[in-house]
Tab-separated table of C-alpha atoms in Angstrom:
chain	number	residue	atom	x	y	z
A	28	MET	CA	238.132	89.100	97.025
A	29	PRO	CA	235.235	90.077	97.932
A	30	ALA	CA	233.858	87.771	101.096
A	31	PRO	CA	231.098	84.679	100.374
A	32	LYS	CA	226.777	85.542	101.061
A	33	PRO	CA	225.947	83.997	104.474
A	34	SER	CA	222.785	80.811	102.140
A	35	THR	CA	219.167	81.838	103.274
A	36	LEU	CA	218.136	78.977	105.446
A	37	GLY	CA	214.386	77.617	103.294
A	38	PRO	CA	211.836	76.950	105.477
A	39	LEU	CA	212.482	72.677	106.989
A	40	GLN	CA	210.839	70.428	105.200
A	41	PRO	CA	209.199	66.966	106.970
A	42	ASN	CA	211.699	63.458	106.088
A	43	ARG	CA	209.226	62.164	102.716
A	44	PHE	CA	208.372	58.588	103.849
A	45	ARG	CA	210.057	55.950	102.350
A	46	PRO	CA	208.752	52.995	102.354
A	47	PRO	CA	211.043	49.401	103.889
A	48	ARG	CA	212.880	47.528	100.611
A	49	GLY	CA	212.927	43.751	102.456
A	50	GLN	CA	214.559	41.767	100.270
A	51	LYS	CA	213.058	38.173	101.597
A	52	ARG	CA	210.154	37.094	99.822
A	53	VAL	CA	207.131	35.818	102.918
A	54	TYR	CA	203.643	34.788	100.306
A	55	LEU	CA	202.463	32.608	102.733
A	56	PRO	CA	203.318	33.731	106.526
A	57	ASN	CA	203.464	31.754	109.470
A	58	PHE	CA	202.562	34.115	111.616
A	59	THR	CA	199.805	35.822	113.815
A	60	LEU	CA	199.315	39.657	113.888
A	61	THR	CA	196.435	41.482	116.161
A	62	LEU	CA	195.232	44.132	116.199
A	63	LEU	CA	194.965	44.899	119.885
A	64	ARG	CA	191.895	47.673	120.876
A	65	THR	CA	193.559	50.782	122.583
A	66	PRO	CA	190.274	54.026	123.235
A	67	PHE	CA	192.496	56.152	124.246
A	68	ALA	CA	195.795	56.364	122.130
A	69	PRO	CA	195.869	59.299	119.091
A	70	PRO	CA	194.007	58.247	115.929
A	71	ASN	CA	197.021	57.646	113.840
A	72	TYR	CA	198.361	55.040	115.894
A	73	ALA	CA	197.861	51.758	116.237
A	74	THR	CA	198.840	48.562	118.303
A	75	PHE	CA	199.804	44.828	117.703
A	76	LEU	CA	200.139	41.157	119.519
A	77	THR	CA	202.924	39.766	117.107
A	78	PRO	CA	205.337	37.602	117.934
A	79	LEU	CA	208.307	36.797	120.063
A	80	HIS	CA	210.563	36.244	116.440
A	81	LEU	CA	208.590	39.420	114.685
A	82	ASN	CA	211.401	42.575	114.229
A	83	LYS	CA	210.624	46.382	113.684
A	84	LEU	CA	211.679	46.149	109.980
A	85	ASP	CA	209.564	43.128	109.034
A	86	LEU	CA	206.519	45.080	110.368
A	87	LYS	CA	206.868	47.707	108.664
A	88	ASP	CA	207.208	45.444	105.710
A	89	TYR	CA	204.675	43.190	105.789
A	90	LEU	CA	201.948	46.272	105.917
A	91	TYR	CA	203.484	48.237	103.788
A	92	ASN	CA	203.429	45.680	101.011
A	93	LEU	CA	200.011	43.742	102.734
A	94	TYR	CA	197.860	46.555	103.681
A	95	GLY	CA	199.708	49.681	101.851
A	96	VAL	CA	200.020	51.507	105.465
A	97	GLN	CA	202.282	53.539	105.147
A	98	VAL	CA	204.609	53.681	108.843
A	99	LEU	CA	207.389	56.163	110.435
A	100	SER	CA	208.235	54.946	113.407
A	101	VAL	CA	207.637	51.134	115.394
A	102	ARG	CA	207.854	50.435	119.071
A	103	SER	CA	208.244	47.338	120.736
A	104	TYR	CA	207.950	45.766	124.079
A	105	VAL	CA	207.656	42.989	125.357
A	106	GLN	CA	205.751	41.576	128.359
A	107	GLN	CA	206.640	38.791	131.027
A	108	ALA	CA	203.536	36.920	131.663
A	109	ARG	CA	202.931	35.972	135.276
A	110	VAL	CA	204.622	32.862	137.181
A	111	ARG	CA	201.221	30.022	137.769
A	112	GLN	CA	200.871	27.206	139.402
A	113	ASP	CA	202.240	24.502	137.130
A	114	LYS	CA	201.121	24.254	132.950
A	115	PRO	CA	198.140	25.157	131.255
A	116	GLY	CA	196.270	22.252	129.861
A	117	ALA	CA	196.899	19.929	133.048
A	118	ARG	CA	193.532	18.017	134.422
A	119	LEU	CA	194.365	18.415	137.687
A	120	PRO	CA	197.507	20.944	138.601
A	121	LYS	CA	199.359	20.839	141.443
A	122	PRO	CA	200.072	23.492	143.843
A	123	ARG	CA	203.671	24.470	144.592
A	124	ARG	CA	204.672	23.976	141.549
A	125	TRP	CA	205.383	26.838	139.686
A	126	TYR	CA	206.075	27.984	135.466
A	127	ARG	CA	205.583	30.723	134.138
A	128	PRO	CA	204.010	30.859	130.674
A	129	ARG	CA	205.767	32.277	127.265
A	130	ALA	CA	206.161	35.911	127.160
A	131	SER	CA	204.060	38.005	124.484
A	132	LYS	CA	205.185	41.015	121.914
A	133	LYS	CA	203.480	44.273	121.476
A	134	MET	CA	204.192	46.783	118.729
A	135	THR	CA	203.167	50.038	118.057
A	136	ILE	CA	203.519	51.869	115.137
A	137	GLU	CA	202.980	55.739	114.007
A	138	MET	CA	201.501	56.342	111.056
A	139	PRO	CA	201.166	59.666	109.228
A	140	ALA	CA	198.889	61.918	110.430
A	141	THR	CA	196.963	62.505	107.823
A	142	SER	CA	195.901	58.863	106.768
A	143	PRO	CA	194.568	58.207	110.949
A	144	PHE	CA	193.099	55.249	111.231
A	145	LEU	CA	189.511	54.666	113.728
A	146	TYR	CA	188.440	51.477	115.451
A	147	PRO	CA	185.224	49.870	114.601
A	148	ASP	CA	182.302	50.000	117.327
A	149	ALA	CA	182.681	47.053	120.184
A	150	PRO	CA	179.941	45.225	119.288
A	151	THR	CA	176.625	44.292	121.832
A	152	ASP	CA	175.805	41.299	120.957
A	153	PHE	CA	178.084	38.182	121.740
A	154	THR	CA	175.743	35.622	120.662
A	155	PRO	CA	177.341	34.216	117.764
A	156	TRP	CA	180.839	33.607	120.051
A	157	ASP	CA	179.239	31.987	123.432
A	158	LYS	CA	180.744	34.549	125.751
A	159	GLU	CA	177.910	32.914	128.483
A	160	MET	CA	179.612	29.314	128.331
A	161	GLN	CA	183.199	30.647	128.541
A	162	GLU	CA	181.946	32.677	131.344
A	163	ARG	CA	180.977	29.441	133.549
A	164	ALA	CA	183.519	28.018	131.843
A	165	LEU	CA	185.985	30.726	133.625
A	166	GLU	CA	184.380	30.552	136.694
A	167	ALA	CA	183.767	26.722	137.921
A	168	ARG	CA	187.785	26.361	136.148
A	169	GLU	CA	188.783	29.126	138.858
A	170	LYS	CA	186.852	27.465	141.303
A	171	GLU	CA	188.333	24.151	141.248
A	172	GLN	CA	192.264	25.754	141.011
A	173	LYS	CA	190.527	27.631	144.163
A	174	ALA	CA	189.945	24.030	145.722
A	175	MET	CA	193.212	22.335	144.704
A	176	GLY	CA	195.766	24.503	146.183
A	177	ALA	CA	196.561	25.030	150.160
A	178	GLU	CA	193.939	27.437	151.208
A	179	GLY	CA	191.513	25.578	148.897
A	180	SER	CA	190.218	22.974	153.005
A	181	ARG	CA	189.334	25.978	154.485
A	182	LEU	CA	187.046	27.060	151.694
A	183	PRO	CA	183.089	26.402	152.827
A	184	LYS	CA	181.597	23.557	150.354
A	185	GLU	CA	178.781	24.111	148.030
A	186	ASP	CA	176.571	20.850	150.018
A	187	GLY	CA	176.884	21.627	153.188
A	188	LYS	CA	174.677	24.688	152.320
A	189	THR	CA	172.603	22.394	151.401
A	190	LEU	CA	172.601	19.982	153.828
A	191	ARG	CA	172.245	22.642	156.431
A	192	GLU	CA	168.398	23.539	154.562
A	193	GLN	CA	167.290	19.481	153.841
A	194	ALA	CA	168.356	19.501	158.210
A	195	GLU	CA	165.887	22.142	158.335
A	196	GLU	CA	163.251	21.500	156.248
A	197	LEU	CA	163.121	18.184	158.031
A	198	LEU	CA	163.379	19.627	161.423
A	199	LYS	CA	159.660	21.809	160.431
A	200	GLY	CA	158.221	18.673	159.482
A	201	LYS	CA	157.994	20.460	155.640
A	202	LYS	CA	159.359	16.984	154.059
A	203	ALA	CA	158.660	13.719	155.611
A	204	TRP	CA	162.191	11.654	155.721
A	205	ARG	CA	163.018	8.213	153.949
A	206	PRO	CA	165.825	5.648	152.932
A	207	GLY	CA	167.126	6.471	150.269
A	208	TRP	CA	167.116	2.675	149.417
A	209	THR	CA	163.610	3.050	148.950
A	210	ASP	CA	164.318	4.931	145.635
A	211	TRP	CA	166.337	2.166	143.910
A	212	ASP	CA	165.150	-1.567	142.951
A	213	LEU	CA	167.004	-4.330	143.066
A	214	GLY	CA	168.462	-4.274	140.048
A	215	GLY	CA	170.677	-0.756	141.083
A	216	ARG	CA	168.626	1.342	138.818
A	217	PRO	CA	165.821	3.866	139.804
A	218	LYS	CA	162.229	3.195	140.669
A	219	GLY	CA	160.155	3.696	137.382
A	220	GLU	CA	163.696	3.293	134.839
A	221	VAL	CA	162.224	0.648	131.821
A	222	GLY	CA	166.449	-1.115	130.938
A	223	ALA	CA	167.383	-4.991	129.754
A	224	GLY	CA	168.067	-7.313	132.702
A	225	VAL	CA	171.024	-9.482	133.014
A	226	GLY	CA	169.788	-12.368	131.055
A	227	MET	CA	167.020	-11.045	129.664
């Protein structure tokens, strides 16, 4: 009986994509996926900010059934938040009362090279989002937190510079001193202001 001939191996073929077939039907998702801007990642990779309870199969099933995105692999990473003083949203942050906010979860998907994704250009005009007011509010909040902290008593006072400038103007004769009570009337209102008094 002749020996069997060794079978010739054909060219290697990559595994075909098999979309996930989730059995859980969700019509109105109660979670939010945030697509993050990753300019240094390859065009066939995308990163999302996801809830902590979302797993890899849920993400693949969600992207395929809703957007038709084919996902080859998913990588997940849970990032712990930094420890901060007091809980967020507190009116008066208490020093030396530590609190760790909730962790965040990021997932990076790999898509086929034949269907790259290009993130849209970053906006240059932030007027519709009122970015300037948000930045001013953030600076004021950080300044207030520093003043309420342990090193707040050592920070220079903002009104100290104003008082110093006023004293220098008085010494140089640029302004004449007058008592402050002369700017108010007997009713406790600034002079020149019209208002109804008691019993009128």
